[in-house]
Amino acid sequence: MFLLLCSTIQCSGKEVLDKARSLVLLLATLAAAITYTAGLKPPGGLWQDNTEGNMAGDPILLTTNASRYKAFFYCNSVAFVASLVAIVLVQMEILVKHHVLEAAMILDLFGLIGAYAAGSCRDANNSIYVMALAGLVLVYVVIHVIFFTLDHEDKHHGDQANQLLEKRRKRLLLFAILAATITYQAGLTPPGGFLLQDDKLGHQAGDPVLLYNFPRRYKAFFYCNSVSFMLSISLILLLVNPNLYRPAIRSNALSVCTAVGLFCLMVAYAAGSTQHLKTSIYIFVLVGAVLFVAAGLLLVFALREQNNRRRRKKQGGRKEEAREAQVPDAARNLGGKRCLPGRPGTARRSMAEQWQWI
């Protein structure tokens, strides 16, 4: 018994280590992929020729706003190097056991937030607003969980419930990684590209072209893309700690964040993929049609499942009736309070069982 208990503890410890390693690898792969691309193609673009003391190939943002570029560059570089180190050292169990690599990856995520806030816009106020979004998401999740725990008693959850919760966690983590990857790249290199030189209208090189041609469309893209990015980063931060993500998943707080992130992705795509209002409307109509078809299919499957259950219930009732019909009248009369002579307790038996007893 003692050996069995020890082997069970060892297996559970191995499972915990494997989950921690897979989580670190996922986060490290996310950080390495997006930071590598962003470092080679920095926000603002590159100078195309040697003019006015600028060398071709140098980042435009370094010339126009050196402090903002340095903030982006160092945050992005730290996240990239730390993710590579985590991928190399993930096989060391002692680092995984003491949560050293997980702490490093959390710092990487904060580095991504700083790099995005510095490189996605040119105004200090907008950078502050972007970084405040992550805090608002965390505050919402905490408030949602608190109200949920006040209305629901803490019940013991079995192994099956925990397995379902882990499956939901994996799905939410995959969405967060996908959303963080595409929104980080789109925020640093917005649709329409950048101005490569100053023009006569006072527009500065390195600024987004869409900002000057369609200001409202660019703002819709920027804020929706930023909300989706900060939501995904906040989801990843919450899904690291079991004490945080378990009540958040059970209260559906993370599901609400996921739905809002998907909606913001759709709006950002509609605003940034085209410069015509009709085309954006067509995109929303297309999304609505897809959702309508999906809801129709779900309704059809639900009705079919309900009909199958009724059919199985009716078939079970018919079989019971057929079984009762095969019992003779003599045995059916014994179904009352009387017992068979010399057979006590037969009054509690069914008619079929009494006939078999005879």
XYZ file of C-alpha atoms in Angstrom:
358
model
C 0.000 0.000 0.000
C 2.834 2.376 0.882
C 4.623 1.621 -2.402
C 1.405 2.228 -4.339
C 0.936 5.577 -2.610
C 4.515 6.592 -3.374
C 4.145 5.670 -7.047
C 0.905 7.668 -7.246
C 2.597 10.728 -5.756
C 5.491 10.378 -8.194
C 3.098 10.138 -11.167
C 1.172 13.220 -10.029
C 4.444 15.107 -9.549
C 5.537 14.142 -13.053
C 2.245 15.346 -14.502
C 2.628 18.703 -12.756
C 6.176 19.084 -14.106
C 5.079 18.166 -17.628
C 2.270 20.724 -17.508
C 4.670 23.396 -16.275
C 7.142 22.572 -19.059
C 4.469 22.695 -21.750
C 3.255 26.043 -20.424
C 6.772 27.505 -20.418
C 7.397 26.227 -23.953
C 4.153 27.744 -25.210
C 4.881 31.136 -23.686
C 8.509 31.074 -24.785
C 7.549 30.159 -28.345
C 5.025 33.011 -28.400
C 7.546 35.565 -27.144
C 10.375 34.369 -29.404
C 8.252 34.354 -32.571
C 6.735 37.810 -32.278
C 9.774 39.586 -30.803
C 12.108 38.216 -33.482
C 9.912 39.558 -36.281
C 9.352 42.891 -34.510
C 13.070 43.365 -33.912
C 13.918 42.883 -37.591
C 11.029 45.069 -38.769
C 10.734 47.815 -36.136
C 7.701 50.097 -35.921
C 7.929 53.222 -38.038
C 9.805 51.558 -40.880
C 13.355 52.124 -42.147
C 14.979 54.976 -44.067
C 15.192 54.147 -47.771
C 18.096 56.426 -48.755
C 20.831 58.586 -47.293
C 19.261 62.014 -46.877
C 19.658 64.793 -44.299
C 22.158 62.814 -42.228
C 20.019 59.674 -42.123
C 21.564 56.406 -43.238
C 19.506 54.004 -45.334
C 18.317 51.028 -43.278
C 18.248 52.850 -39.942
C 14.947 52.889 -38.022
C 12.923 56.024 -38.656
C 11.586 56.002 -35.097
C 15.146 56.226 -33.760
C 15.535 59.580 -35.524
C 12.095 61.029 -34.836
C 11.636 59.787 -31.260
C 14.789 58.192 -29.860
C 13.499 57.597 -26.311
C 10.385 55.765 -27.549
C 12.441 53.622 -29.908
C 14.917 52.702 -27.142
C 12.062 51.703 -24.834
C 10.622 49.467 -27.550
C 14.001 48.016 -28.534
C 15.143 47.047 -25.031
C 11.776 45.635 -23.943
C 11.497 43.622 -27.148
C 15.107 42.373 -26.913
C 14.794 41.320 -23.269
C 11.641 39.335 -24.053
C 13.330 37.655 -27.039
C 16.525 36.659 -25.187
C 14.661 35.476 -22.078
C 12.346 33.310 -24.179
C 15.314 31.632 -25.880
C 16.989 30.986 -22.515
C 13.740 29.509 -21.173
C 13.471 27.157 -24.164
C 17.034 25.928 -23.570
C 16.718 25.535 -19.780
C 13.204 24.078 -19.681
C 14.642 20.558 -19.323
C 16.153 21.379 -15.913
C 13.665 20.090 -13.354
C 14.994 22.183 -10.492
C 14.153 25.415 -12.351
C 10.678 24.160 -13.203
C 9.993 22.989 -9.647
C 10.885 26.351 -8.154
C 8.837 28.221 -10.813
C 11.895 30.189 -11.945
C 11.114 29.832 -15.642
C 7.451 30.730 -15.128
C 8.491 33.905 -13.336
C 10.850 34.713 -16.203
C 8.068 34.238 -18.741
C 5.765 36.521 -16.759
C 8.462 39.182 -16.929
C 8.614 38.541 -20.681
C 4.904 39.233 -20.948
C 5.347 42.526 -19.122
C 8.185 43.286 -21.544
C 5.809 42.659 -24.431
C 3.335 45.097 -22.901
C 6.032 47.764 -22.629
C 7.271 47.174 -26.180
C 3.739 47.327 -27.580
C 2.905 50.524 -25.687
C 6.104 52.190 -26.930
C 5.991 51.034 -30.551
C 2.310 51.027 -31.445
C 1.724 54.778 -31.016
C 3.598 58.074 -30.949
C 1.723 59.844 -28.146
C 2.508 59.408 -24.438
C -1.170 59.554 -23.481
C -2.047 56.708 -25.834
C 0.797 54.622 -24.391
C -0.577 55.159 -20.894
C -4.074 54.207 -22.047
C -2.776 51.005 -23.630
C -0.940 49.911 -20.486
C -3.954 50.778 -18.336
C -6.105 48.365 -20.347
C -4.307 45.362 -18.836
C -4.989 46.666 -15.340
C -8.663 47.183 -16.152
C -8.958 43.608 -17.400
C -7.412 42.231 -14.214
C -9.685 44.401 -12.054
C -12.754 43.188 -13.962
C -11.779 39.535 -13.528
C -11.230 40.011 -9.787
C -14.605 41.740 -9.346
C -16.358 39.068 -11.420
C -14.794 36.261 -9.382
C -15.651 37.970 -6.068
C -19.319 38.362 -6.976
C -19.411 34.781 -8.243
C -17.937 33.379 -5.026
C -20.414 35.406 -2.964
C -23.385 33.891 -4.779
C -22.069 30.322 -4.979
C -20.927 28.080 -2.195
C -17.516 26.473 -2.450
C -18.177 22.859 -3.346
C -15.801 19.961 -3.678
C -14.961 19.370 -7.320
C -14.200 15.830 -8.442
C -11.643 14.554 -10.885
C -14.016 14.799 -13.835
C -14.786 18.459 -13.096
C -11.078 19.221 -12.781
C -10.370 17.525 -16.110
C -13.054 19.592 -17.826
C -11.600 22.724 -16.226
C -8.116 21.862 -17.540
C -9.528 21.364 -21.033
C -11.182 24.786 -20.908
C -7.899 26.255 -19.681
C -6.032 24.801 -22.664
C -8.574 26.215 -25.114
C -8.422 29.651 -23.503
C -4.622 29.559 -23.512
C -4.525 28.679 -27.213
C -6.840 31.591 -28.024
C -4.758 33.971 -25.909
C -1.538 32.918 -27.636
C -3.115 33.279 -31.092
C -4.591 36.702 -30.317
C -1.385 37.998 -28.713
C 0.692 36.887 -31.707
C -1.372 38.539 -34.425
C -2.304 41.696 -32.489
C 1.298 42.397 -31.421
C 2.522 42.289 -35.009
C -0.470 44.234 -36.346
C -0.114 46.924 -33.684
C 3.574 47.539 -34.430
C 3.084 47.470 -38.222
C -0.443 48.854 -38.790
C -2.286 48.523 -42.111
C -1.343 51.100 -44.717
C 2.308 51.221 -43.700
C 4.309 54.260 -42.567
C 5.350 57.545 -44.105
C 8.931 57.189 -45.331
C 9.655 60.914 -45.347
C 8.200 64.202 -44.178
C 5.696 65.780 -46.533
C 4.569 69.342 -47.161
C 1.430 68.931 -45.037
C 3.452 68.632 -41.846
C 3.171 64.870 -41.551
C 6.202 63.274 -39.933
C 8.093 60.281 -41.276
C 7.389 57.058 -39.398
C 3.750 57.869 -38.627
C 1.010 55.506 -39.897
C -0.416 56.472 -43.280
C -3.899 55.411 -42.243
C -3.809 57.898 -39.357
C -3.733 60.853 -41.754
C -5.930 59.456 -44.525
C -8.697 57.977 -42.345
C -8.281 59.088 -38.697
C -11.491 57.493 -37.420
C -10.776 54.177 -39.103
C -7.240 54.138 -37.701
C -8.458 54.910 -34.167
C -11.038 52.113 -34.394
C -8.324 49.700 -35.521
C -5.790 50.887 -32.938
C -8.033 50.734 -29.878
C -9.724 47.448 -30.822
C -6.387 45.836 -31.617
C -4.917 47.130 -28.341
C -7.874 45.863 -26.305
C -7.554 42.413 -27.869
C -3.792 42.348 -27.230
C -4.091 43.399 -23.587
C -6.930 40.941 -23.033
C -4.801 38.094 -24.400
C -1.797 39.039 -22.261
C -4.009 39.292 -19.179
C -5.515 35.885 -19.953
C -2.044 34.344 -20.189
C -1.027 35.913 -16.871
C -4.154 34.579 -15.167
C -3.877 31.104 -16.710
C -0.407 30.594 -15.241
C -1.536 30.303 -11.600
C -4.131 27.592 -10.728
C -5.368 29.626 -7.751
C -6.302 32.412 -10.166
C -7.621 30.630 -13.239
C -9.789 28.014 -11.480
C -12.303 30.452 -9.942
C -12.011 32.699 -13.005
C -12.932 29.847 -15.358
C -15.726 28.525 -13.124
C -17.238 32.021 -12.922
C -16.978 32.417 -16.739
C -14.971 35.617 -16.279
C -12.301 34.426 -18.717
C -14.971 33.344 -21.193
C -16.338 36.900 -21.186
C -12.820 38.243 -21.805
C -12.393 35.792 -24.677
C -15.672 36.862 -26.282
C -14.723 40.543 -25.993
C -11.294 39.797 -27.477
C -12.831 38.004 -30.458
C -15.235 40.877 -31.070
C -12.391 43.408 -30.939
C -10.404 41.278 -33.387
C -13.340 41.331 -35.783
C -13.745 45.123 -35.509
C -9.999 45.707 -35.931
C -9.972 43.530 -39.034
C -13.001 45.304 -40.511
C -11.449 48.724 -39.841
C -7.920 47.933 -41.005
C -8.405 45.553 -43.906
C -10.244 48.049 -46.105
C -10.664 51.795 -46.491
C -14.285 51.704 -47.648
C -17.296 51.690 -45.344
C -19.338 49.331 -47.519
C -16.631 46.690 -47.442
C -16.457 46.909 -43.649
C -20.242 46.452 -43.501
C -19.946 43.411 -45.759
C -17.438 41.899 -43.335
C -19.850 42.319 -40.414
C -22.668 40.843 -42.500
C -20.455 37.888 -43.392
C -19.604 37.309 -39.728
C -23.287 37.540 -38.811
C -24.184 35.016 -41.517
C -21.547 32.587 -40.266
C -22.776 32.949 -36.676
C -26.372 32.457 -37.829
C -25.491 29.249 -39.677
C -23.501 27.992 -36.688
C -26.403 28.739 -34.323
C -28.794 26.958 -36.708
C -26.588 23.869 -36.815
C -26.310 23.822 -33.037
C -30.097 24.103 -32.739
C -30.611 21.241 -35.218
C -28.158 19.015 -33.349
C -29.792 19.866 -30.007
C -33.285 19.032 -31.329
C -32.008 15.800 -32.869
C -30.397 14.780 -29.589
C -33.611 15.556 -27.725
C -35.658 13.462 -30.174
C -33.217 10.572 -29.822
C -33.579 10.686 -26.057
C -37.375 10.620 -26.318
C -37.188 7.741 -28.777
C -34.936 5.732 -26.479
C -37.266 6.448 -23.568
C -40.292 5.250 -25.539
C -38.488 2.112 -26.656
C -37.562 1.367 -23.052
C -41.222 1.773 -22.003
C -42.416 -0.540 -24.781
C -39.926 -3.212 -23.764
C -41.137 -2.990 -20.176
C -44.742 -3.298 -21.304
C -43.871 -6.308 -23.449
C -42.099 -7.939 -20.520
C -45.109 -7.341 -18.260
C -47.441 -8.739 -20.903
C -45.556 -12.033 -20.911
C -46.323 -12.569 -17.194
C -49.461 -14.751 -16.642
C -52.466 -13.437 -14.783
C -51.776 -15.734 -11.820
C -48.415 -14.125 -11.266
C -49.806 -10.612 -11.935
C -52.361 -11.118 -9.122
C -49.488 -11.686 -6.764
C -48.255 -8.170 -7.334
C -50.350 -6.862 -4.431
C -49.642 -7.093 -0.763
C -49.929 -10.873 -0.598
C -46.835 -13.082 -0.696
C -46.383 -16.442 -2.297
C -46.927 -19.230 0.164
C -43.626 -20.128 1.754
C -41.880 -17.219 -0.093
C -41.744 -14.200 2.203
C -40.925 -10.820 0.732
C -42.301 -11.572 -2.750
C -44.823 -8.714 -2.445
C -41.999 -6.291 -2.945
C -40.764 -7.987 -6.082
C -41.896 -7.098 -9.580
C -44.380 -9.329 -11.336
C -41.758 -10.720 -13.709
C -39.447 -11.590 -10.817
C -42.309 -13.295 -8.934
C -43.136 -15.418 -11.964
C -39.480 -16.399 -12.303
C -39.497 -17.299 -8.575
C -42.500 -19.603 -9.180
